[in-house]
Short mmCIF file of C-alpha atoms in Angstrom, two decimals:
data_model
loop_
_atom_site.label_atom_id
_atom_site.label_comp_id
_atom_site.label_asym_id
_atom_site.label_seq_id
_atom_site.Cartn_x
_atom_site.Cartn_y
_atom_site.Cartn_z
CA MET A 788 -0.27 0.40 -0.85
CA SER A 789 1.11 3.42 -0.84
CA THR A 790 2.19 6.32 1.22
CA SER A 791 -0.80 8.06 -0.05
CA GLN A 792 -3.08 5.19 0.69
CA GLN A 793 -2.54 4.94 4.06
CA GLN A 794 -2.97 8.17 4.85
CA ILE A 795 -6.34 7.97 3.67
CA ALA A 796 -7.25 4.97 5.67
CA GLN A 797 -6.17 6.86 8.37
CA SER A 798 -8.09 9.71 8.14
CA SER A 799 -11.35 7.66 7.31
CA ASN A 800 -10.51 5.69 10.43
CA THR A 801 -9.91 9.24 12.29
CA THR A 802 -13.44 10.22 11.27
CA SER A 803 -15.43 7.30 11.64
CA SER A 804 -13.54 6.86 15.35
CA ASP A 805 -14.76 10.52 15.55
CA GLU A 806 -18.62 10.55 14.58
CA GLY A 807 -18.83 6.94 17.02
CA PHE A 808 -17.60 9.10 19.72
CA ALA A 809 -20.15 11.91 18.84
CA ARG A 810 -22.66 9.14 18.96
CA SER A 811 -22.46 7.95 21.91
CA THR A 812 -21.30 10.89 23.75
CA GLU A 813 -25.02 11.87 22.33
CA LEU A 814 -26.71 8.88 24.00
CA LEU A 815 -25.06 9.15 27.05
CA GLU A 816 -26.14 12.68 27.57
CA GLN A 817 -29.65 12.03 26.84
CA ARG A 818 -29.81 9.42 29.07
CA GLY A 819 -28.94 11.69 32.18
CA TYR A 820 -31.75 13.90 30.80
CA GLU A 821 -34.32 11.13 30.58
CA VAL A 822 -33.22 10.30 34.07
CA HIS A 823 -33.08 13.37 35.38
CA ASP A 824 -36.68 13.99 33.97
CA GLU A 825 -37.82 10.99 35.72
CA VAL A 826 -36.26 11.72 39.46
CA GLN A 827 -38.03 15.31 39.20
CA ARG A 828 -41.38 13.50 38.07
CA ALA A 829 -41.10 11.61 40.52
CA GLY A 830 -40.49 13.95 43.68
CA SER A 831 -43.30 15.80 42.73
CA ALA A 832 -46.16 13.37 41.93
CA HIS A 833 -47.88 13.52 45.42
CA THR A 834 -47.35 16.99 45.22
CA GLY A 835 -49.91 19.93 43.39
CA THR A 836 -46.87 20.79 41.42
CA PRO A 837 -47.29 18.77 37.88
CA HIS A 838 -51.06 19.64 37.49
CA THR A 839 -49.62 23.17 38.37
CA TYR A 840 -47.50 23.69 35.41
CA ASP A 841 -49.40 21.98 33.02
CA CYS A 842 -52.26 24.69 33.65
CA HIS A 843 -50.01 27.72 33.39
CA ILE A 844 -47.90 25.68 29.96
CA LYS A 845 -51.03 24.95 28.35
CA SER A 846 -52.31 28.93 29.30
CA TYR A 847 -49.06 30.13 27.41
CA GLU A 848 -49.04 28.26 24.33
CA VAL A 849 -53.02 28.75 23.59
CA TRP A 850 -52.25 33.06 24.52
CA PHE A 851 -49.21 32.67 22.02
CA LEU A 852 -50.74 30.47 19.21
CA ASN A 853 -53.63 32.91 19.41
CA GLU A 854 -51.05 36.11 19.38
CA GLU A 855 -49.24 35.07 16.24
CA ALA A 856 -52.11 34.36 14.63
CA MET A 857 -53.93 37.66 15.17
CA LYS A 858 -50.16 39.02 13.44
CA TRP A 859 -50.88 37.12 10.75
CA ASN A 860 -54.63 37.95 10.60
CA SER A 861 -53.16 41.50 10.16
CA ASP A 862 -49.89 41.28 8.30
CA PRO A 863 -50.16 37.67 5.78
CA THR A 864 -46.53 38.18 4.97
CA TYR A 865 -45.62 37.65 8.54
CA THR A 866 -44.00 34.05 9.67
CA ARG A 867 -45.55 32.12 13.13
CA LEU A 868 -43.32 31.50 14.96
CA PRO A 869 -43.81 28.61 17.45
CA PRO A 870 -44.57 28.77 21.30
CA PHE A 871 -41.31 26.01 21.74
CA PRO A 872 -38.88 25.99 22.07
CA VAL A 873 -39.57 29.37 25.16
CA THR A 874 -37.08 31.61 25.13
CA VAL A 875 -36.59 35.10 27.47
CA ALA A 876 -38.74 37.29 24.73
CA LYS A 877 -41.66 34.63 24.11
CA VAL A 878 -41.81 35.15 28.61
CA VAL A 879 -41.75 38.93 28.63
CA SER A 880 -44.70 39.10 26.32
CA PHE A 881 -46.36 36.09 27.63
CA LEU A 882 -46.38 38.30 31.15
CA GLU A 883 -47.25 41.52 30.29
CA TYR A 884 -50.21 40.28 29.13
CA GLU A 885 -50.69 37.73 32.36
CA MET A 886 -50.19 41.25 34.77
CA ASN A 887 -52.61 42.80 32.74
CA ARG A 888 -55.03 39.88 32.20
CA LEU A 889 -58.79 39.46 34.92
CA MET A 890 -59.16 37.28 37.52
CA LYS A 891 -61.05 34.61 36.61
CA LYS A 892 -64.06 33.49 39.06
CA HIS A 893 -63.69 30.90 41.57
CA SER A 894 -67.33 29.31 41.00
CA ARG A 895 -69.36 27.41 39.08
CA ASP A 896 -70.20 31.17 36.83
CA GLU A 897 -67.56 31.39 33.82
CA GLY A 898 -65.96 34.44 32.82
CA SER A 899 -63.93 36.79 34.72
CA MET A 900 -64.44 39.09 37.70
CA GLU A 901 -64.14 43.05 36.42
CA GLY A 902 -61.80 45.69 37.64
CA THR A 903 -59.43 43.08 39.32
CA THR A 904 -55.62 41.17 38.32
CA VAL A 905 -53.90 38.19 38.68
CA GLY A 906 -52.32 38.02 42.14
CA ARG A 907 -48.15 37.79 42.45
CA ALA A 908 -48.38 34.42 43.48
CA SER A 909 -50.13 33.16 40.01
CA ILE A 910 -47.63 35.31 38.52
CA GLN A 911 -44.76 34.20 40.28
CA ALA A 912 -45.93 30.45 39.37
CA ALA A 913 -46.14 31.21 36.03
CA ILE A 914 -42.57 31.56 35.77
CA SER A 915 -41.88 28.84 37.62
CA ALA A 916 -43.67 27.12 35.26
CA LEU A 917 -41.67 28.36 32.29
CA GLU A 918 -38.81 28.41 33.71
CA PHE A 919 -38.90 24.45 34.36
CA ILE A 920 -39.85 24.06 31.22
CA HIS A 921 -37.92 25.95 29.41
CA GLY A 922 -34.85 24.75 31.23
CA ARG A 923 -36.07 20.69 30.97
CA ASP A 924 -35.96 20.95 26.60
CA GLU A 925 -32.38 22.95 26.76
CA HIS A 926 -30.81 20.18 25.37
CA LEU A 927 -32.62 19.54 22.85
CA TYR A 928 -31.78 23.52 21.03
CA PRO A 929 -28.16 23.50 21.08
CA ASN A 930 -27.49 25.75 18.41
CA ASP A 931 -30.43 27.79 19.01
CA PRO A 932 -28.57 30.39 21.14
CA SER A 933 -31.75 32.13 22.79
CA THR A 934 -32.77 29.06 24.44
CA GLN A 935 -29.46 28.78 26.53
CA LYS A 936 -30.17 32.25 28.63
CA PRO A 937 -31.68 32.00 31.72
CA LEU A 938 -35.04 33.09 32.73
CA ARG A 939 -34.08 33.99 36.51
CA ARG A 940 -34.06 37.66 36.46
CA ILE A 941 -37.71 37.65 35.16
CA ALA A 942 -38.51 37.17 38.32
CA GLU A 943 -38.10 40.50 38.87
CA PHE A 944 -41.19 40.89 37.41
CA VAL A 945 -43.41 39.79 40.31
CA PHE A 946 -41.99 43.14 42.27
CA TRP A 947 -42.03 45.79 39.51
CA ASP A 948 -46.04 44.64 39.28
CA GLN A 949 -46.93 44.69 43.17
CA HIS A 950 -49.47 47.03 44.23
CA GLU A 951 -48.81 49.55 46.73
CA LYS A 952 -49.44 48.74 49.90
CA GLU A 953 -50.52 50.45 52.91
CA CYS A 954 -48.96 50.23 56.02
CA PRO A 955 -50.07 46.67 56.65
CA SER A 956 -50.03 46.59 60.19
CA LEU A 957 -52.72 47.39 62.67
CA GLY A 958 -52.76 48.66 66.15
CA GLU A 959 -54.71 47.46 69.03
CA ASP A 960 -54.63 48.49 72.55
CA VAL A 961 -57.87 48.82 74.95
CA PRO A 962 -57.66 48.70 78.76
CA GLY A 963 -58.17 45.00 79.38
CA VAL A 964 -57.25 43.51 76.53
CA GLU A 965 -53.81 42.63 75.61
CA SER A 966 -52.00 45.24 73.07
CA ASN A 967 -51.38 43.24 70.15
CA TRP A 968 -49.77 43.84 66.47
CA PHE A 969 -50.99 42.63 63.76
CA PHE A 970 -49.91 42.43 60.32
CA CYS A 971 -52.11 41.55 57.01
CA SER A 972 -50.27 39.06 55.84
CA PRO A 973 -50.96 36.00 59.13
CA VAL A 974 -54.58 37.87 59.09
CA GLU A 975 -55.41 36.65 55.23
CA HIS A 976 -54.26 32.97 55.59
CA ASP A 977 -55.46 32.21 58.87
CA SER A 978 -58.90 34.16 58.37
CA PRO A 979 -60.34 30.96 55.78
CA GLN A 980 -61.98 28.31 58.28
CA ASN A 981 -64.61 26.23 57.79
CA LYS A 982 -66.99 25.37 60.29
CA GLU A 983 -65.36 23.40 62.57
CA TRP A 984 -65.28 27.13 63.65
CA LEU A 985 -68.16 26.93 65.01
CA GLY A 986 -67.03 23.39 66.65
CA SER A 987 -63.89 24.66 68.05
CA SER A 988 -63.14 26.49 72.02
CA ALA A 989 -64.53 29.96 69.91
CA VAL A 990 -67.59 28.87 70.65
CA ARG A 991 -68.29 28.46 74.25
CA PRO A 992 -71.77 27.82 76.13
CA SER A 993 -71.42 31.42 77.77
CA ASN A 994 -70.85 33.35 73.85
CA GLY A 995 -73.36 35.42 73.48
CA TRP A 996 -75.05 38.25 71.07
CA SER A 997 -72.99 40.97 71.78
CA GLU A 998 -69.19 38.68 71.25
CA LEU A 999 -69.82 39.08 67.52
CA PHE A 1000 -69.27 41.42 65.93
CA HIS A 1001 -68.26 42.10 61.82
CA GLU A 1002 -65.16 43.53 60.23
CA GLU A 1003 -63.79 44.15 56.82
CA LEU A 1004 -60.30 42.66 55.83
CA PRO A 1005 -58.20 43.88 53.14
CA ASN A 1006 -57.39 41.97 50.61
CA LYS A 1007 -54.45 43.41 48.52
CA GLU A 1008 -53.96 39.76 46.34
CA ILE A 1009 -57.39 41.93 44.33
CA ARG A 1010 -56.38 45.50 44.56
CA ASN A 1011 -55.67 48.09 48.13
CA ASP A 1012 -59.32 48.79 47.95
CA VAL A 1013 -60.91 45.50 47.91
CA THR A 1014 -61.93 44.02 51.23
CA ILE A 1015 -63.40 40.90 52.94
CA SER A 1016 -66.04 40.67 54.82
CA GLY A 1017 -65.64 38.94 58.36
CA LEU A 1018 -67.07 37.46 61.31
CA PHE A 1019 -65.38 37.94 64.62
CA MET A 1020 -66.16 36.23 67.89
CA LEU A 1021 -64.84 37.24 71.07
CA SER A 1022 -63.64 34.50 73.41
CA TYR A 1023 -62.52 34.46 77.34
CA ASN A 1024 -60.34 31.31 77.40
CA LEU A 1025 -60.69 30.95 81.90
CA LYS A 1026 -58.86 28.14 82.08
CA HIS A 1027 -55.36 29.18 80.71
CA ASN A 1028 -55.97 33.03 80.63
CA GLN A 1029 -53.98 34.52 83.98
CA LEU A 1030 -54.28 38.07 82.38
CA GLY A 1031 -57.21 39.12 81.68
CA ARG A 1032 -57.08 38.02 77.84
CA LEU A 1033 -59.26 38.58 75.15
CA ASP A 1034 -59.42 36.08 72.26
CA GLU A 1035 -60.14 37.28 68.71
CA HIS A 1036 -61.56 33.85 65.84
CA GLY A 1037 -62.69 34.70 63.25
CA VAL A 1038 -63.63 33.50 59.94
CA ILE A 1039 -64.71 34.59 56.41
CA GLN A 1040 -67.40 33.92 53.98
CA HIS A 1041 -66.51 30.61 52.02
CA HIS A 1042 -68.13 29.91 48.52
CA CYS A 1043 -69.26 26.66 48.99
CA VAL A 1044 -72.91 27.17 50.68
CA GLU A 1045 -72.22 24.10 52.99
CA LEU A 1046 -69.18 25.07 54.45
CA CYS A 1047 -70.38 28.58 54.84
CA PRO A 1048 -69.52 29.53 59.01
CA ILE A 1049 -70.83 33.13 58.56
CA GLY A 1050 -73.67 31.45 56.42
CA ALA A 1051 -74.28 28.64 59.42
CA ILE A 1052 -74.25 31.62 61.79
CA ALA A 1053 -77.10 33.20 60.07
CA MET A 1054 -79.29 30.65 59.50
CA HIS A 1055 -79.07 29.61 62.84
CA PHE A 1056 -80.89 33.40 63.57
CA PHE A 1057 -83.05 33.34 60.95
CA ALA A 1058 -84.43 29.95 62.38
CA LEU A 1059 -84.92 31.48 66.33
CA PHE A 1060 -86.93 34.63 64.58
CA HIS A 1061 -89.01 33.20 61.84
CA ILE A 1062 -88.94 29.16 61.98
CA GLN A 1063 -88.92 28.89 66.34
CA LYS A 1064 -90.86 32.33 65.83
CA ILE A 1065 -88.41 33.51 69.36
CA SER A 1066 -89.85 37.25 69.96
CA GLU A 1067 -87.33 39.91 68.63
CA THR A 1068 -85.85 41.98 71.55
CA ASN A 1069 -85.92 45.60 72.07
CA PHE A 1070 -82.63 47.13 71.35
CA GLU A 1071 -83.07 50.02 72.87
CA PRO A 1072 -80.94 50.79 76.01
CA ASP A 1073 -82.54 51.31 79.38
CA PHE A 1074 -81.00 54.61 81.10
CA SER A 1075 -83.29 54.11 84.10
CA ASP A 1076 -82.25 54.53 87.35
CA ASN A 1077 -81.85 50.45 87.93
CA ALA A 1078 -79.46 50.13 85.36
CA LYS A 1079 -76.80 53.44 86.60
CA LYS A 1080 -77.56 51.20 90.05
CA ALA A 1081 -76.11 47.72 88.33
CA GLY A 1082 -72.78 49.33 87.17
CA HIS A 1083 -73.61 49.98 83.46
CA GLY A 1084 -73.08 53.19 82.65
CA LEU A 1085 -73.29 55.77 80.29
CA TYR A 1086 -74.42 53.52 77.65
CA GLY A 1087 -77.16 51.63 79.51
CA ARG A 1088 -78.39 48.59 78.98
CA CYS A 1089 -80.23 46.31 76.71
CA ALA A 1090 -81.50 43.03 77.78
CA TRP A 1091 -80.30 41.17 74.26
CA TYR A 1092 -76.21 41.78 76.40
CA ASP A 1093 -77.82 38.64 77.60
CA TYR A 1094 -78.58 36.26 75.22
CA LYS A 1095 -76.62 33.03 74.02
CA VAL A 1096 -75.91 32.18 70.79
CA PHE A 1097 -76.60 28.70 71.86
CA PHE A 1098 -79.18 28.76 74.29
CA ALA A 1099 -80.96 25.72 76.51
CA SER A 1100 -84.63 26.34 78.37
CA ALA A 1101 -84.46 30.17 77.52
CA ILE A 1102 -82.51 32.62 75.51
CA ASP A 1103 -80.48 34.07 78.22
CA LYS A 1104 -79.53 30.55 79.89
CA GLU A 1105 -76.09 28.89 78.61
CA MET A 1106 -77.02 25.49 77.04
CA SER A 1107 -74.78 22.90 78.66
CA TYR A 1108 -71.86 20.45 76.84
CA ASP A 1109 -74.20 17.92 76.97
CA LYS A 1110 -76.39 19.32 75.01
CA MET A 1111 -73.87 21.17 72.54
CA TYR A 1112 -72.75 17.46 71.78
CA GLY A 1113 -75.50 15.68 71.54
CA ALA A 1114 -77.25 18.13 69.52
CA SER A 1115 -73.77 17.94 66.98
CA ASP A 1116 -74.10 14.56 67.21
CA ILE A 1117 -71.24 14.18 69.05
CA LEU A 1118 -71.05 10.79 71.39
CA ILE A 1119 -68.65 11.26 75.03
CA SER A 1120 -68.26 8.52 77.43
CA LYS A 1121 -65.15 9.45 79.11
CA VAL A 1122 -63.10 12.48 78.91
CA THR A 1123 -60.11 13.04 80.77
CA HIS A 1124 -57.75 15.33 81.52
CA ALA A 1125 -54.08 14.65 80.54
CA GLY A 1126 -51.23 16.17 81.15
CA ARG A 1127 -49.88 19.10 78.62
CA ASN A 1128 -46.86 16.85 78.02
CA TYR A 1129 -48.57 13.86 77.68
CA ALA A 1130 -51.13 14.81 75.57
CA ALA A 1131 -48.44 16.92 73.29
CA GLN A 1132 -46.57 13.82 72.88
CA LYS A 1133 -49.70 11.63 71.62
CA ALA A 1134 -50.95 14.07 69.31
CA HIS A 1135 -47.33 14.23 68.00
CA GLN A 1136 -47.56 10.55 67.21
CA ASN A 1137 -50.48 10.87 65.90
CA GLY A 1138 -49.72 13.26 63.21
CA VAL A 1139 -50.72 16.66 64.03
CA SER A 1140 -49.06 19.29 62.91
CA VAL A 1141 -46.14 21.20 65.03
CA ASP A 1142 -47.93 24.80 65.44
CA ASP A 1143 -50.98 22.66 66.93
CA THR A 1144 -48.93 21.02 69.12
CA LYS A 1145 -46.89 23.82 70.76
CA ALA A 1146 -51.02 24.73 71.56
CA LEU A 1147 -50.86 21.89 73.74
CA GLY A 1148 -48.34 22.73 75.74
CA GLY A 1149 -45.52 20.98 73.88
#
């Protein structure tokens, strides 16, 4: 074999070897991405993250296709772009639409709520979903520089779009009431409860009509001037209350009628006046000398101050715990007061959350 033929053979073998090496590397990288994807899916299989991401990605895809169709209809020479791969420019355009989109109704009625915009949490979820699919698929487009740019700085959209907030703290300093400062976020987070509120420590046989009150809670998620009506009840936890503290337990209206605690209380009073035909009370205060002698002060005294939410033989008589349990179909044959440490330990062993365990003294 001549020297030139040997050089050609060596060159051919080198080319073949390089192609095989590149192919093997490509297969190895592909398998690595598949394993990473499988592990990621398995880790989130028991959470709501996959469903949430799918909803946001589908919303992005539908919006992008409609947007490209509108551009093509207005200019037939326009070349429509595909929604994937996800790039920074596409995400920025989608977030501009998302931040100005009306909030959808969470009820049986379809449509949107006029005068609202989606909240910060929704925009954050959309960014996370698009960042997830951007990172997952970027290896499919190695020759497209636009797919290699990270989306992390796009999270600044959330802070640019958030509403101008008022002072979030509300103070309370009343004689006989422990001075506390409450922030809007914990109040909004803890307020939504279901009808368990009616069976909690907030509702006791001694609770009267005068201990129910109404308050408007701020809802910054929609807009600064939007509020939610809340129903609150004062509760005196006498056993562990050494400072005369007034506890306030509150709920807001639930969109499901069957789970709405405010609706349950309203139906209770409706039944008192219109079904059981309990005569309506006189709401005029008593300014007589007897009221002054009893120490009722300058504001007089009303008979309904003594009326109980859940009463026994008379509207001003407390219902016993046994009666309340029976009315709620709760059967208790034996009640044992466990020590604080023992109760907290048993509660923790049975899966009670850390916060609830601490409430037991643990």
